[in-house]
């Protein structure tokens, strides 16, 4: 059974940084693109960053230039480095396959709160 475990969230002031991690187990992790999704309170879930197996990336316009997604296939881990954080980045962040989220992994996530 596939498990996706996110970590690294927290409370940070505007302009600060956080690094999220997603540990993947029980799957053919090295196959396919992975992404980070976020859901703000009262809003739809959105894909903010995606990385292919080969390391190609793309980002939502709202985070381009501030967020960097990466993956370590040997460690079965996906990362999201978030810099210059803004209050509108607040939400619960999840990892999953992308652009189509294949796994039912919406119960946990990691909370990111950007506030002064």
PDB file of C-alpha atoms in Angstrom:
ATOM      1  CA  UNK A   1       0.000   0.000   0.000  1.00  0.00           C
ATOM      2  CA  UNK A   2       1.341   3.414  -0.971  1.00  0.00           C
ATOM      3  CA  UNK A   3       2.013   5.896   1.788  1.00  0.00           C
ATOM      4  CA  UNK A   4       2.744   9.583   1.242  1.00  0.00           C
ATOM      5  CA  UNK A   5       3.846  11.366   4.415  1.00  0.00           C
ATOM      6  CA  UNK A   6       4.293  15.132   4.340  1.00  0.00           C
ATOM      7  CA  UNK A   7       6.281  17.113   6.888  1.00  0.00           C
ATOM      8  CA  UNK A   8       8.036  20.433   7.391  1.00  0.00           C
ATOM      9  CA  UNK A   9       5.136  22.836   7.718  1.00  0.00           C
ATOM     10  CA  UNK A  10       4.786  25.448  10.419  1.00  0.00           C
ATOM     11  CA  UNK A  11       4.200  29.068  11.292  1.00  0.00           C
ATOM     12  CA  UNK A  12       6.438  31.583   9.556  1.00  0.00           C
ATOM     13  CA  UNK A  13       6.447  35.349   9.116  1.00  0.00           C
ATOM     14  CA  UNK A  14       5.907  36.920   5.696  1.00  0.00           C
ATOM     15  CA  UNK A  15       9.149  36.810   3.742  1.00  0.00           C
ATOM     16  CA  UNK A  16      10.309  33.688   5.529  1.00  0.00           C
ATOM     17  CA  UNK A  17      11.133  30.220   4.239  1.00  0.00           C
ATOM     18  CA  UNK A  18      10.109  26.638   4.818  1.00  0.00           C
ATOM     19  CA  UNK A  19      11.139  23.332   3.306  1.00  0.00           C
ATOM     20  CA  UNK A  20       8.530  20.632   2.959  1.00  0.00           C
ATOM     21  CA  UNK A  21       9.300  16.946   2.532  1.00  0.00           C
ATOM     22  CA  UNK A  22       7.185  14.083   1.231  1.00  0.00           C
ATOM     23  CA  UNK A  23       8.322  10.546   1.968  1.00  0.00           C
ATOM     24  CA  UNK A  24       6.905   7.954  -0.411  1.00  0.00           C
ATOM     25  CA  UNK A  25       6.803   4.260   0.362  1.00  0.00           C
ATOM     26  CA  UNK A  26       5.217   1.151  -1.078  1.00  0.00           C
ATOM     27  CA  UNK A  27       5.037   2.404  -4.646  1.00  0.00           C
ATOM     28  CA  UNK A  28       6.886   2.513  -7.890  1.00  0.00           C
ATOM     29  CA  UNK A  29       8.089   5.938  -6.872  1.00  0.00           C
ATOM     30  CA  UNK A  30      10.606   6.291  -9.664  1.00  0.00           C
ATOM     31  CA  UNK A  31       7.845   6.209 -12.264  1.00  0.00           C
ATOM     32  CA  UNK A  32       5.894   9.331 -13.042  1.00  0.00           C
ATOM     33  CA  UNK A  33       5.699  12.934 -12.017  1.00  0.00           C
ATOM     34  CA  UNK A  34       5.023  14.073  -8.468  1.00  0.00           C
ATOM     35  CA  UNK A  35       3.570  17.331  -7.289  1.00  0.00           C
ATOM     36  CA  UNK A  36       2.734  19.512  -4.334  1.00  0.00           C
ATOM     37  CA  UNK A  37      -0.837  20.620  -3.893  1.00  0.00           C
ATOM     38  CA  UNK A  38      -2.234  23.124  -1.443  1.00  0.00           C
ATOM     39  CA  UNK A  39      -5.660  23.886  -0.118  1.00  0.00           C
ATOM     40  CA  UNK A  40      -6.468  27.142   1.593  1.00  0.00           C
ATOM     41  CA  UNK A  41      -9.461  27.395   3.857  1.00  0.00           C
ATOM     42  CA  UNK A  42     -12.634  27.732   1.788  1.00  0.00           C
ATOM     43  CA  UNK A  43     -10.804  27.328  -1.523  1.00  0.00           C
ATOM     44  CA  UNK A  44     -10.293  24.531  -4.005  1.00  0.00           C
ATOM     45  CA  UNK A  45      -7.188  22.436  -3.898  1.00  0.00           C
ATOM     46  CA  UNK A  46      -4.580  23.555  -6.444  1.00  0.00           C
ATOM     47  CA  UNK A  47      -1.408  22.101  -7.881  1.00  0.00           C
ATOM     48  CA  UNK A  48       1.443  24.505  -7.137  1.00  0.00           C
ATOM     49  CA  UNK A  49       4.488  22.600  -8.370  1.00  0.00           C
ATOM     50  CA  UNK A  50       5.326  19.467 -10.334  1.00  0.00           C
ATOM     51  CA  UNK A  51       8.518  17.524 -10.973  1.00  0.00           C
ATOM     52  CA  UNK A  52       8.963  14.737 -13.508  1.00  0.00           C
ATOM     53  CA  UNK A  53      10.993  11.616 -12.941  1.00  0.00           C
ATOM     54  CA  UNK A  54      13.827  13.239 -14.866  1.00  0.00           C
ATOM     55  CA  UNK A  55      13.738  16.436 -12.826  1.00  0.00           C
ATOM     56  CA  UNK A  56      11.853  18.800 -15.129  1.00  0.00           C
ATOM     57  CA  UNK A  57       9.682  21.201 -13.191  1.00  0.00           C
ATOM     58  CA  UNK A  58       6.794  23.562 -13.618  1.00  0.00           C
ATOM     59  CA  UNK A  59       4.963  25.875 -11.258  1.00  0.00           C
ATOM     60  CA  UNK A  60       1.747  27.742 -10.768  1.00  0.00           C
ATOM     61  CA  UNK A  61       2.135  31.415 -11.617  1.00  0.00           C
ATOM     62  CA  UNK A  62       1.426  32.359  -8.018  1.00  0.00           C
ATOM     63  CA  UNK A  63       4.589  30.614  -6.748  1.00  0.00           C
ATOM     64  CA  UNK A  64       6.922  30.888  -9.721  1.00  0.00           C
ATOM     65  CA  UNK A  65      10.286  32.318  -8.720  1.00  0.00           C
ATOM     66  CA  UNK A  66       9.670  31.684  -5.015  1.00  0.00           C
ATOM     67  CA  UNK A  67       9.141  27.914  -4.736  1.00  0.00           C
ATOM     68  CA  UNK A  68      11.449  25.144  -5.896  1.00  0.00           C
ATOM     69  CA  UNK A  69      10.380  21.518  -6.185  1.00  0.00           C
ATOM     70  CA  UNK A  70      12.882  18.681  -6.301  1.00  0.00           C
ATOM     71  CA  UNK A  71      13.023  14.944  -5.804  1.00  0.00           C
ATOM     72  CA  UNK A  72      15.529  12.371  -4.631  1.00  0.00           C
ATOM     73  CA  UNK A  73      14.592   9.067  -6.239  1.00  0.00           C
ATOM     74  CA  UNK A  74      17.158   7.169  -4.163  1.00  0.00           C
ATOM     75  CA  UNK A  75      15.484   8.391  -0.966  1.00  0.00           C
ATOM     76  CA  UNK A  76      11.946   8.227  -2.364  1.00  0.00           C
ATOM     77  CA  UNK A  77      11.391  11.806  -1.256  1.00  0.00           C
ATOM     78  CA  UNK A  78       9.975  14.934  -2.848  1.00  0.00           C
ATOM     79  CA  UNK A  79      10.819  18.405  -1.521  1.00  0.00           C
ATOM     80  CA  UNK A  80       9.332  21.853  -1.791  1.00  0.00           C
ATOM     81  CA  UNK A  81      11.570  24.773  -0.878  1.00  0.00           C
ATOM     82  CA  UNK A  82       9.388  27.811  -0.251  1.00  0.00           C
ATOM     83  CA  UNK A  83      10.993  31.247  -0.052  1.00  0.00           C
ATOM     84  CA  UNK A  84       9.586  34.763   0.220  1.00  0.00           C
ATOM     85  CA  UNK A  85       6.425  33.362   1.712  1.00  0.00           C
ATOM     86  CA  UNK A  86       3.254  35.421   1.612  1.00  0.00           C
ATOM     87  CA  UNK A  87       0.082  35.223   3.705  1.00  0.00           C
ATOM     88  CA  UNK A  88      -1.740  33.876   0.648  1.00  0.00           C
ATOM     89  CA  UNK A  89       0.568  30.826   0.712  1.00  0.00           C
ATOM     90  CA  UNK A  90      -1.195  29.711   3.882  1.00  0.00           C
ATOM     91  CA  UNK A  91      -2.894  26.346   3.598  1.00  0.00           C
ATOM     92  CA  UNK A  92      -2.490  22.601   3.938  1.00  0.00           C
ATOM     93  CA  UNK A  93       0.107  21.181   1.591  1.00  0.00           C
ATOM     94  CA  UNK A  94      -0.100  17.675   0.178  1.00  0.00           C
ATOM     95  CA  UNK A  95       2.038  15.622  -2.167  1.00  0.00           C
ATOM     96  CA  UNK A  96       0.675  13.246  -4.783  1.00  0.00           C
ATOM     97  CA  UNK A  97       1.174  12.224  -8.377  1.00  0.00           C
ATOM     98  CA  UNK A  98       0.723  15.082 -10.825  1.00  0.00           C
ATOM     99  CA  UNK A  99      -0.966  16.513 -12.720  1.00  0.00           C
ATOM    100  CA  UNK A 100      -3.538  13.829 -11.871  1.00  0.00           C
ATOM    101  CA  UNK A 101      -3.497  12.914  -8.161  1.00  0.00           C
ATOM    102  CA  UNK A 102      -3.774   9.149  -8.190  1.00  0.00           C
ATOM    103  CA  UNK A 103      -3.629   8.358  -4.463  1.00  0.00           C
ATOM    104  CA  UNK A 104      -6.253   9.118  -1.858  1.00  0.00           C
ATOM    105  CA  UNK A 105      -3.867  11.081   0.331  1.00  0.00           C
ATOM    106  CA  UNK A 106      -5.916  14.016   1.526  1.00  0.00           C
ATOM    107  CA  UNK A 107      -6.298  13.163   5.192  1.00  0.00           C
ATOM    108  CA  UNK A 108      -2.970  14.419   6.530  1.00  0.00           C
ATOM    109  CA  UNK A 109      -0.873  17.000   4.699  1.00  0.00           C
ATOM    110  CA  UNK A 110       1.268  19.582   6.456  1.00  0.00           C
ATOM    111  CA  UNK A 111      -0.041  22.963   7.571  1.00  0.00           C
ATOM    112  CA  UNK A 112       1.748  26.110   6.442  1.00  0.00           C
ATOM    113  CA  UNK A 113       0.737  29.366   8.075  1.00  0.00           C
ATOM    114  CA  UNK A 114       2.265  32.651   6.971  1.00  0.00           C
ATOM    115  CA  UNK A 115       1.426  35.406   9.409  1.00  0.00           C
ATOM    116  CA  UNK A 116       3.032  38.201  11.367  1.00  0.00           C
TER     117      UNK A 116
END
